Coordinates of N, CA and C in Angstrom, one line a residue:
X223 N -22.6 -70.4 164.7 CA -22.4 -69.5 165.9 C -23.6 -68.6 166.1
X224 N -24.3 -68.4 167.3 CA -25.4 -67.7 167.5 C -24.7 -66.3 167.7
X225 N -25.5 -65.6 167.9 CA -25.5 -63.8 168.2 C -25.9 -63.9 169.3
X226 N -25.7 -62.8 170.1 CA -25.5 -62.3 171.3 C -27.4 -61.7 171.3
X227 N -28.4 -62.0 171.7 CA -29.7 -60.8 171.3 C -29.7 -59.3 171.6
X228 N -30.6 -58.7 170.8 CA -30.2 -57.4 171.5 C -31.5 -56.9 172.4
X229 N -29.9 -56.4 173.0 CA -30.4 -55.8 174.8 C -31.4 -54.6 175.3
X230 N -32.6 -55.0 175.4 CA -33.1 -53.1 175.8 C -33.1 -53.5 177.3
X231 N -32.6 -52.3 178.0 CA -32.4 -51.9 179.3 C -34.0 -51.3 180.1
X232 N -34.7 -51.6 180.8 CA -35.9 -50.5 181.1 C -36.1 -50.3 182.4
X233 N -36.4 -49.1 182.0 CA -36.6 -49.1 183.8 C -37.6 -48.9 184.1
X234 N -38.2 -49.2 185.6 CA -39.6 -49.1 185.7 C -40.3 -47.6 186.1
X235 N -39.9 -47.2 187.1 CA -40.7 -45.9 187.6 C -40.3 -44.6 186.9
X236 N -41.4 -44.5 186.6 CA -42.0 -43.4 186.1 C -41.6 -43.7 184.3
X237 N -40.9 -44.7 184.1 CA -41.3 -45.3 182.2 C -41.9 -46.2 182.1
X238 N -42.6 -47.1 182.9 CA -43.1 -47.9 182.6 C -44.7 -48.2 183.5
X239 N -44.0 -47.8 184.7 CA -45.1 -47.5 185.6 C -45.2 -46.1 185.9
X240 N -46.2 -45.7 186.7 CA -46.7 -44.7 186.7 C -46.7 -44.2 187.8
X241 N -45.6 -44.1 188.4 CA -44.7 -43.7 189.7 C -45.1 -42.6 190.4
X242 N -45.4 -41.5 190.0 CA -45.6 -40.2 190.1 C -47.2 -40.2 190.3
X243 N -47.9 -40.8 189.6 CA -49.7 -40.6 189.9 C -49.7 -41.8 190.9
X244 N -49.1 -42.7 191.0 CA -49.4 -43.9 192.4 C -49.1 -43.1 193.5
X245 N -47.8 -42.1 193.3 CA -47.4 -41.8 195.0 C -47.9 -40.5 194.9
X246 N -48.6 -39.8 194.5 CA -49.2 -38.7 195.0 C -50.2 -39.1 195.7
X247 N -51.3 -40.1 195.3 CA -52.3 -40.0 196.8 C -51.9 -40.4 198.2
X248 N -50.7 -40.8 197.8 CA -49.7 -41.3 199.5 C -49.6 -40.5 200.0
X249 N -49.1 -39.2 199.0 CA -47.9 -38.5 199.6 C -48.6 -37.9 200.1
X250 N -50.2 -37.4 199.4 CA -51.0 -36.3 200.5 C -51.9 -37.2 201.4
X251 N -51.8 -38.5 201.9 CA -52.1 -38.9 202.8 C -51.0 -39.0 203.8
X252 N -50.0 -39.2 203.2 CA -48.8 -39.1 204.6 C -48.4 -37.6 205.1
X253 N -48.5 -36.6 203.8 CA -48.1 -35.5 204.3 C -49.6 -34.5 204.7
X254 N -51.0 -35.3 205.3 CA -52.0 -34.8 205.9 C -52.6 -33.6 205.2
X255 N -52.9 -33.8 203.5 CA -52.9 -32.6 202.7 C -54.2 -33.1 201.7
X256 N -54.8 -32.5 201.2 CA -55.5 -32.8 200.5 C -54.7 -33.1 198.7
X257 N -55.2 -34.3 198.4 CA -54.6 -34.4 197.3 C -54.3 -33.5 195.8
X258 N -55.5 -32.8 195.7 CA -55.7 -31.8 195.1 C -54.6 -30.7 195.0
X259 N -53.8 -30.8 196.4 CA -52.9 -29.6 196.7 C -51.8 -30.0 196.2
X260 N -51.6 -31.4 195.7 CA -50.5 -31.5 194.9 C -50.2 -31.6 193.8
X261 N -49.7 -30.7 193.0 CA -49.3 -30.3 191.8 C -48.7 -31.7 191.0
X262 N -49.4 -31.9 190.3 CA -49.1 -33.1 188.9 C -47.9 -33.0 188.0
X263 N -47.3 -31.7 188.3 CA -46.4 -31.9 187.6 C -45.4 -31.5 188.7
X264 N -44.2 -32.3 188.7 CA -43.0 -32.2 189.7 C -42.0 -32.6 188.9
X265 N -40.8 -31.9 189.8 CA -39.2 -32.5 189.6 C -38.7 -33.3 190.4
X266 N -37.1 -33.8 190.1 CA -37.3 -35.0 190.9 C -37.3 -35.1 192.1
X267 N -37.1 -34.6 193.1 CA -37.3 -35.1 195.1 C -38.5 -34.3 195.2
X268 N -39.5 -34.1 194.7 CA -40.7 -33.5 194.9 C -40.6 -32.3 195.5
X269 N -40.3 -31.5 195.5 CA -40.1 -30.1 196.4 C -41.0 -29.5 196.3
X270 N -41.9 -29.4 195.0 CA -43.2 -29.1 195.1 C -44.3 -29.8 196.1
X271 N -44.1 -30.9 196.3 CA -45.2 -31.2 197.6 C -44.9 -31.2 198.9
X272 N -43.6 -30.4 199.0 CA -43.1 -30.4 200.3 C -42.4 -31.4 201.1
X273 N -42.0 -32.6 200.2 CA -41.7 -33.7 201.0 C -40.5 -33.0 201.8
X274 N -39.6 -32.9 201.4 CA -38.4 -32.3 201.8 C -38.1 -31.6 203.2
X275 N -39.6 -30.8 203.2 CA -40.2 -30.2 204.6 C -40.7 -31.0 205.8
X276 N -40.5 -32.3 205.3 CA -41.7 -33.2 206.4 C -40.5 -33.9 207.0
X277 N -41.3 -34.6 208.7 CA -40.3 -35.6 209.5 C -39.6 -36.6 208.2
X278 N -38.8 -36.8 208.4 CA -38.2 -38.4 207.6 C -38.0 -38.0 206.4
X279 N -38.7 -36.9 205.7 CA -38.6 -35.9 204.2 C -38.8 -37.4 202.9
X280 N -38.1 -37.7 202.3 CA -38.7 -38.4 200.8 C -38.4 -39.9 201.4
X281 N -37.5 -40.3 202.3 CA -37.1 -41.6 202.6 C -38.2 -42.3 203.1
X282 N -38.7 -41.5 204.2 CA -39.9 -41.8 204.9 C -41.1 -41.9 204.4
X283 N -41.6 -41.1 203.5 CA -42.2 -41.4 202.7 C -42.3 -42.4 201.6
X284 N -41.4 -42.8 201.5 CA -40.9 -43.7 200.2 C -41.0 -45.2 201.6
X285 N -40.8 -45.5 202.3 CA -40.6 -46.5 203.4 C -42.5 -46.6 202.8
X286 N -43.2 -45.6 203.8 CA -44.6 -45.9 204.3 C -45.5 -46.3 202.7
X287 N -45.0 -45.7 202.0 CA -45.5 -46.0 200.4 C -45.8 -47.2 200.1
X288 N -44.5 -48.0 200.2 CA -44.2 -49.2 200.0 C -44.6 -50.6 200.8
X289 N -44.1 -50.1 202.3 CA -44.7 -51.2 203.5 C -45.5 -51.1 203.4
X290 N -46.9 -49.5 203.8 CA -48.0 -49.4 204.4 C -48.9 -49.7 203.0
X291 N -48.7 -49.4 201.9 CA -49.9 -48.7 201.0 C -49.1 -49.8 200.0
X292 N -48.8 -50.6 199.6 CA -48.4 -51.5 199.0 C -47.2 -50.9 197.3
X293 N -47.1 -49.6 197.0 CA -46.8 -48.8 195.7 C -46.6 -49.3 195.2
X294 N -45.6 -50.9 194.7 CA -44.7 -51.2 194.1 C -45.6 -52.2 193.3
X295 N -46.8 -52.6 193.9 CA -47.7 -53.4 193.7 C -48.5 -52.9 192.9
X296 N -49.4 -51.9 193.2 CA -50.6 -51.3 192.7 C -50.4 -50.1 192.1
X297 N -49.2 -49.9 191.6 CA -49.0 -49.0 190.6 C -50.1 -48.9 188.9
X298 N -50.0 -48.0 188.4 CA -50.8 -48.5 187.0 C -49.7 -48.2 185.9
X299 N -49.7 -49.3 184.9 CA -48.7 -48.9 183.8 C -48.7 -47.7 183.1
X300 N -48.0 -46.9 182.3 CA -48.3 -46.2 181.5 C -48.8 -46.7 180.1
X301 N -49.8 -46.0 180.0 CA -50.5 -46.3 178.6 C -49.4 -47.0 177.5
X302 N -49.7 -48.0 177.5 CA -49.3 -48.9 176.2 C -47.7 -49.8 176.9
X303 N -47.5 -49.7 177.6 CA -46.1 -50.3 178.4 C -46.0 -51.7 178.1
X304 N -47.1 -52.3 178.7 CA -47.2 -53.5 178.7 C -46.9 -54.4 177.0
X305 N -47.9 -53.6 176.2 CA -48.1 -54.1 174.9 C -46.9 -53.8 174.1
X306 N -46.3 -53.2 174.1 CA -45.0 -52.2 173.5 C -44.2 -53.4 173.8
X307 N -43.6 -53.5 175.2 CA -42.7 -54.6 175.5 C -43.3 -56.0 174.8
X308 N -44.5 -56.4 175.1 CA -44.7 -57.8 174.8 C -44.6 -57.6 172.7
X309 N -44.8 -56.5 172.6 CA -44.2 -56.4 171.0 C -43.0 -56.7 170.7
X310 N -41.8 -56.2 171.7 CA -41.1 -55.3 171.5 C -39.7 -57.5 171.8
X311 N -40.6 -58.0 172.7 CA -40.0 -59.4 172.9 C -40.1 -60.4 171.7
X312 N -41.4 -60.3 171.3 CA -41.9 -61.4 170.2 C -40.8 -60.5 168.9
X313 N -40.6 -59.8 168.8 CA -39.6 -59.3 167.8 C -38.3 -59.6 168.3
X314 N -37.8 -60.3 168.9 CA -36.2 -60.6 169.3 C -35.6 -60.2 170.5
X315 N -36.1 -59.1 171.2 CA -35.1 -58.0 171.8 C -35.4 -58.9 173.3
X316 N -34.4 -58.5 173.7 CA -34.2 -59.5 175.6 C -34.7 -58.3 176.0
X317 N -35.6 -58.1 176.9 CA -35.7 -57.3 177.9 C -35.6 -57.6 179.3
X318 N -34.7 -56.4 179.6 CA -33.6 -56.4 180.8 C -34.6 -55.2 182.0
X319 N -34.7 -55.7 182.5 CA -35.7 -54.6 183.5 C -34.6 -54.2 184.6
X320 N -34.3 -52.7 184.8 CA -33.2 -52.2 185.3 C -34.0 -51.5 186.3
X321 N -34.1 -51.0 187.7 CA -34.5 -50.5 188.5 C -33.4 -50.4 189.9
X322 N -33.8 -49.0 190.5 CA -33.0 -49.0 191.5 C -33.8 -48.7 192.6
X323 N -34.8 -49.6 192.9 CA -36.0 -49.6 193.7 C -35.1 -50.2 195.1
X324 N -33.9 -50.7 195.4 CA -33.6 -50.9 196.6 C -32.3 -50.1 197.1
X325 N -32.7 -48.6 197.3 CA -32.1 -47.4 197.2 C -32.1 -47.2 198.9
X326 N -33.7 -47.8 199.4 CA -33.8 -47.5 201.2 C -33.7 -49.1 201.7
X327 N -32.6 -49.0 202.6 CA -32.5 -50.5 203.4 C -33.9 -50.6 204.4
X328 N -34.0 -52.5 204.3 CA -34.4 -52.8 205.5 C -36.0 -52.9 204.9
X329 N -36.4 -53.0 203.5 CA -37.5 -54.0 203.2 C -37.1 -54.2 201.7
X330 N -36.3 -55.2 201.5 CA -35.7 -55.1 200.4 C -36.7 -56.2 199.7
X331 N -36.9 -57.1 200.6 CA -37.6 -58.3 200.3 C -39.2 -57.7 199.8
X332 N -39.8 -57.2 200.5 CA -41.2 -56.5 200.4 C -41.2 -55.5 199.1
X333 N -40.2 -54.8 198.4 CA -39.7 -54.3 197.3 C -39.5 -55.2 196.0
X334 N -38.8 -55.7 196.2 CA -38.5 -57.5 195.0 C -39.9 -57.8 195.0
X335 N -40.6 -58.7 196.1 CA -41.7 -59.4 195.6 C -43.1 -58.3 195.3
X336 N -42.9 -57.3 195.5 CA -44.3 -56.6 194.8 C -43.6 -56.1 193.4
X337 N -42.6 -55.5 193.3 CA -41.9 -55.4 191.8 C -42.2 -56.6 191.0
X338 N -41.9 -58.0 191.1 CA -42.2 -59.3 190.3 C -43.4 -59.6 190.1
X339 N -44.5 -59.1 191.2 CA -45.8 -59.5 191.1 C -46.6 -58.3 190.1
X340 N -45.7 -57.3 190.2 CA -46.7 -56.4 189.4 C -45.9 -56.3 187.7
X341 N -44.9 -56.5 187.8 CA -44.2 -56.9 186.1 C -45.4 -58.4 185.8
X342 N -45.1 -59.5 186.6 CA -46.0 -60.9 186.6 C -47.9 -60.6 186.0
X343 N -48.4 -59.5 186.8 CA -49.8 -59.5 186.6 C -50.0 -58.2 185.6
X344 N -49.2 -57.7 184.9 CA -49.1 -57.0 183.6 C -48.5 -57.6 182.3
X345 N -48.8 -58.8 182.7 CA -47.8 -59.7 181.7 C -46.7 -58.9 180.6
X346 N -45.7 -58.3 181.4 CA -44.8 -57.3 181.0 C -43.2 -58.7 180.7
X347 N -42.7 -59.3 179.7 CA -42.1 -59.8 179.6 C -40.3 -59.1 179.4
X348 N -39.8 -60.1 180.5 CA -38.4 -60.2 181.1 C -37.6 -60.6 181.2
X349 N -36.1 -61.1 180.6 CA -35.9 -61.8 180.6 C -34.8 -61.6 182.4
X350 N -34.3 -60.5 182.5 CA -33.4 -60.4 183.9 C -34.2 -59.2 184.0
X351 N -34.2 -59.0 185.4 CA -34.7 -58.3 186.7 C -33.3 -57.5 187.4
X352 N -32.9 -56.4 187.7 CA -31.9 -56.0 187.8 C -32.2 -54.7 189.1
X353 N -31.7 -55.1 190.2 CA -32.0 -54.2 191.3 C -30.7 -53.5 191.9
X354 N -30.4 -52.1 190.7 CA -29.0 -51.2 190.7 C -28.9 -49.9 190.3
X355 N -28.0 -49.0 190.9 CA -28.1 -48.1 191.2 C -27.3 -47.6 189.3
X356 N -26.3 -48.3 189.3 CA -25.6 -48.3 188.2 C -25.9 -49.1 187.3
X357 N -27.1 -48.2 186.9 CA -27.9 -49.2 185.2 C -26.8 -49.9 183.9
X358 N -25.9 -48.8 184.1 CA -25.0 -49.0 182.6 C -24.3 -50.4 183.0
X359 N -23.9 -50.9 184.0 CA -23.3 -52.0 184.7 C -23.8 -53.2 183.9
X360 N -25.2 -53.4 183.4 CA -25.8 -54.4 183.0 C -25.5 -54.7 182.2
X361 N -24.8 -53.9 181.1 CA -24.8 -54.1 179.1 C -25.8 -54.3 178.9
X362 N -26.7 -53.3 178.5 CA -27.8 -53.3 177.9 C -27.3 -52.8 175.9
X363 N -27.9 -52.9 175.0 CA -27.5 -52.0 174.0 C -28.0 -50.5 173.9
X364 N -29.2 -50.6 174.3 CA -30.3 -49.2 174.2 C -30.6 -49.6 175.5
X365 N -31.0 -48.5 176.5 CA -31.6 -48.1 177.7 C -33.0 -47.5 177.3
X366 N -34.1 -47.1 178.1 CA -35.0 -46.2 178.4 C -35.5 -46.4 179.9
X367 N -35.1 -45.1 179.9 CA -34.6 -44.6 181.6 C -35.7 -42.6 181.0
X368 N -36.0 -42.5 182.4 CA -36.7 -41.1 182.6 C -36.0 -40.4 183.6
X369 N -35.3 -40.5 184.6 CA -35.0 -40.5 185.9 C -33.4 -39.8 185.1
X370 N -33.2 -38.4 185.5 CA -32.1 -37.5 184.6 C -30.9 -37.6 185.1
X371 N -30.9 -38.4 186.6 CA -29.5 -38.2 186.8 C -28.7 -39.8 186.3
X372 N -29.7 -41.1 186.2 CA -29.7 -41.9 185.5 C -29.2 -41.5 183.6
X373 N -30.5 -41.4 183.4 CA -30.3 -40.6 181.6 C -28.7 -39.9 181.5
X374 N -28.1 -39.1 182.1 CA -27.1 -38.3 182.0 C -25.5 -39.2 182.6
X375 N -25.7 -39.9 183.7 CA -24.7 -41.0 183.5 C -24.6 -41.9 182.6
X376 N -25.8 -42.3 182.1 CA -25.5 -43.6 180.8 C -24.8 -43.2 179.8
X377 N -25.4 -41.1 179.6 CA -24.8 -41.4 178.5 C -23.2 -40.5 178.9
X378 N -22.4 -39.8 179.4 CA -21.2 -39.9 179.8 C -20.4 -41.4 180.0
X379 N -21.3 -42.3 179.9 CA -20.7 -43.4 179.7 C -20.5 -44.4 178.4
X380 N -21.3 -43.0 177.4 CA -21.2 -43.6 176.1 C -22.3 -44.5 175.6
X381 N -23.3 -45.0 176.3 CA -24.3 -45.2 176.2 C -25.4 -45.0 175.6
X382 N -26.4 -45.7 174.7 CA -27.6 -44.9 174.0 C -29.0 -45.2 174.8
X383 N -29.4 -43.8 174.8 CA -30.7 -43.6 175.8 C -31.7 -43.2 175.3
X384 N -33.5 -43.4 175.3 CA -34.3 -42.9 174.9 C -34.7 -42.2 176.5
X385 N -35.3 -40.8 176.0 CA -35.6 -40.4 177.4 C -37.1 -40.8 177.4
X386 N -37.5 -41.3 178.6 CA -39.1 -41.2 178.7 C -39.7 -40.3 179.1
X387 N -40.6 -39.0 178.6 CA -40.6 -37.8 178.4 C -41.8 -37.7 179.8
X388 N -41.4 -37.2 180.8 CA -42.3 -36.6 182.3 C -41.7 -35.5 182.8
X389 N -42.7 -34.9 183.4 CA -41.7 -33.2 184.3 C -40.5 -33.3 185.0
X390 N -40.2 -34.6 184.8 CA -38.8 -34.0 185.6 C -37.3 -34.0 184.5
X391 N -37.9 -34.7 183.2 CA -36.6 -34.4 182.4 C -36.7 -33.9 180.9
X392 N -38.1 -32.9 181.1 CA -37.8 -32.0 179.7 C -36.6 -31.2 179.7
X393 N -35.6 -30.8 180.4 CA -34.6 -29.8 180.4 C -33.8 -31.4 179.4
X394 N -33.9 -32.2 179.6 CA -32.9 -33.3 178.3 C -32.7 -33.4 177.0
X395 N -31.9 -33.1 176.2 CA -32.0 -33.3 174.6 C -32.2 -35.1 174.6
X396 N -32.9 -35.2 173.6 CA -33.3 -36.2 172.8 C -32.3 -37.6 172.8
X397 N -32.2 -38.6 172.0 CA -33.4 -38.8 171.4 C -34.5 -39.3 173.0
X398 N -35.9 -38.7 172.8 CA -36.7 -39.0 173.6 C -38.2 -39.8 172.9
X399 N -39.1 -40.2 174.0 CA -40.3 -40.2 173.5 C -41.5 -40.1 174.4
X400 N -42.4 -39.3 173.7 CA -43.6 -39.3 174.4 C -44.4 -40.3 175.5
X401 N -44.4 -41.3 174.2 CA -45.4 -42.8 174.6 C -44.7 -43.9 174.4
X402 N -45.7 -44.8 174.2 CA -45.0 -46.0 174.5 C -44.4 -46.9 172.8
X403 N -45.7 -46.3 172.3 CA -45.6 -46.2 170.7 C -43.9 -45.7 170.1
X404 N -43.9 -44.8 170.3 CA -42.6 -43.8 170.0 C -41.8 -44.7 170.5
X405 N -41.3 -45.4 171.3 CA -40.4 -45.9 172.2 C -40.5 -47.1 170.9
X406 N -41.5 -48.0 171.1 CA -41.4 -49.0 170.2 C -40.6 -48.8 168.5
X407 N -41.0 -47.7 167.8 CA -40.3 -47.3 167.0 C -39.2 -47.1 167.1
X408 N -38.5 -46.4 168.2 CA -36.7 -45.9 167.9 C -36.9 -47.1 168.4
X409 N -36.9 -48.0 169.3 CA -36.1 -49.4 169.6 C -36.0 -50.3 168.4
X410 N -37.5 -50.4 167.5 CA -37.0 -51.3 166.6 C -35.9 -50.7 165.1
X411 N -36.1 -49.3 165.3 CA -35.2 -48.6 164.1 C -33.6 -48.9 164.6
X412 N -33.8 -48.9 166.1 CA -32.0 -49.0 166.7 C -31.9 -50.8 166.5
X413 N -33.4 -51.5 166.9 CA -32.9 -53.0 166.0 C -32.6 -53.2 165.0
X414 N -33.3 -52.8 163.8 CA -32.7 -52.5 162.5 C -31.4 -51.9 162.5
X415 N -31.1 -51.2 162.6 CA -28.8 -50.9 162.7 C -28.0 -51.8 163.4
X416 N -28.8 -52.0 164.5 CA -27.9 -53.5 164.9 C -27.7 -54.2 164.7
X417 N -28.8 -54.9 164.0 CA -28.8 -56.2 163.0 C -27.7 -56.0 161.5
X418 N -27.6 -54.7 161.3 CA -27.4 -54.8 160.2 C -25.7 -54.0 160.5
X419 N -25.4 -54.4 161.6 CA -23.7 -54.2 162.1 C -23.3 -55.8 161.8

C-alpha cells in the first residue's frame, strides 16, 4: 500500500513572488505619483499609497495591473523561491500552489495564463494549481501563506502555517520565516514528524 505524499500548500503573492515591489511601480503609475512616494513598507489594502482614495480604489488597480502592465507575468520571485521548492519536490513533498488571484471577475483567463507562465518560466515545480479563496479547502498538510486574514483562518481551522514574514503580517505569532531557506527547514523538519507518524 502506498502513502498518501506530503502536502505543502503555497501561496504565491507576496511568498513566493514579489507582489508588493511588482505593484508598486503600477500603482504610482496609475495613481499619477512618483514612485518614490510610495512607501515600501505597507499593510494589507495599501492605505499607505492611497489606493483606497483613488476612482475604482484597489480593484481598479488590481484590474489595470494585470490586463494593462501584465503583473502576474513579470513579477520577480523572492530570493531563493524557486530553488527552495525545486528542493523542497526532489525530497518527496507534492507542491500544491494555492492562490486566490481570481478575487476580480471578468479576466480570469488573462490571470490563469500569466500565473502558469510565470510558475512555468521560474521552473517552480507543481503538482495542482489551486485558484481559491478558501486555501484550507485543498488538504494541504503544512501551508505557507503571508496574506493574515488567510494565515489566521487556516489556523482556526486547525491547520499548520508558516508565516512568510512582510509588513503586513509581523503583528502574527510564529511559527514564521524570513526567507526562503528558513521555510525549507521547518518544511522538511514538519517532513521529518510526518514521516515518522
Amino acid at each position: 500500500m502506498t502513502r498518501d505524499p506530503f502536502v505543502l500548500g503555497v501561496d504565491l503573492d507576496g511568498t513566493c513572488a514579489d507582489f508588493y515591489g511588482g505593484l508598486r511601480p503600477i500603482a504610482a503609475e496609475w495613481l499619477g505619483v512618483d514612485e518614490a512616494a510610495l512607501p515600501t513598507e505597507v499593510s494589507w489594502d495599501f492605505p499607505e499609497w492611497g489606493v483606497d482614495q483613488a476612482p475604482g480604489g484597489y480593484e481598479d488597480l488590481h484590474r489595470f495591473a494585470v490586463t494593462q502592465r501584465d503583473l502576474f507575468r513579470n513579477l520577480r520571485p523572492l530570493p531563493g523561491a524557486p530553488m527552495a521548492l525545486r528542493r523542497l519536490s526532489k525530497a518527496g513533498v507534492r507542491i500544491r500552489v494555492i492562490t486566490h488571484r481570481l478575487f476580480i471577475k471578468y479576466f480570469h483567463q488573462t490571470a490563469v495564463r500569466q500565473t502558469v507562465e510565470w510558475l512555468d518560466s521560474h521552473d517552480i515545480p507543481y503538482w495542482d494549481l489551486c485558484f481559491m479563496g478558501d486555501k484550507g479547502a485543498v488538504g494541504a498538510d503544512l501551508y505557507v501563506e503571508d496574506a493574515p486574514v488567510h494565515v489566521e483562518k487556516l489556523r482556526r481551522d486547525g491547520l499548520s502555517v508558516i508565516v512568510y514574514t512582510n509588513s503586513t503580517n509581523r503583528h502574527l505569532p510564529g511559527p514564521r520565516a524570513d526567507t526562503w531557506g528558513e521555510v525549507h527547514d521547518l518544511v522538511m523538519a514538519e517532513l521529518s514528524r510526518w514521516k515518522a507518524r
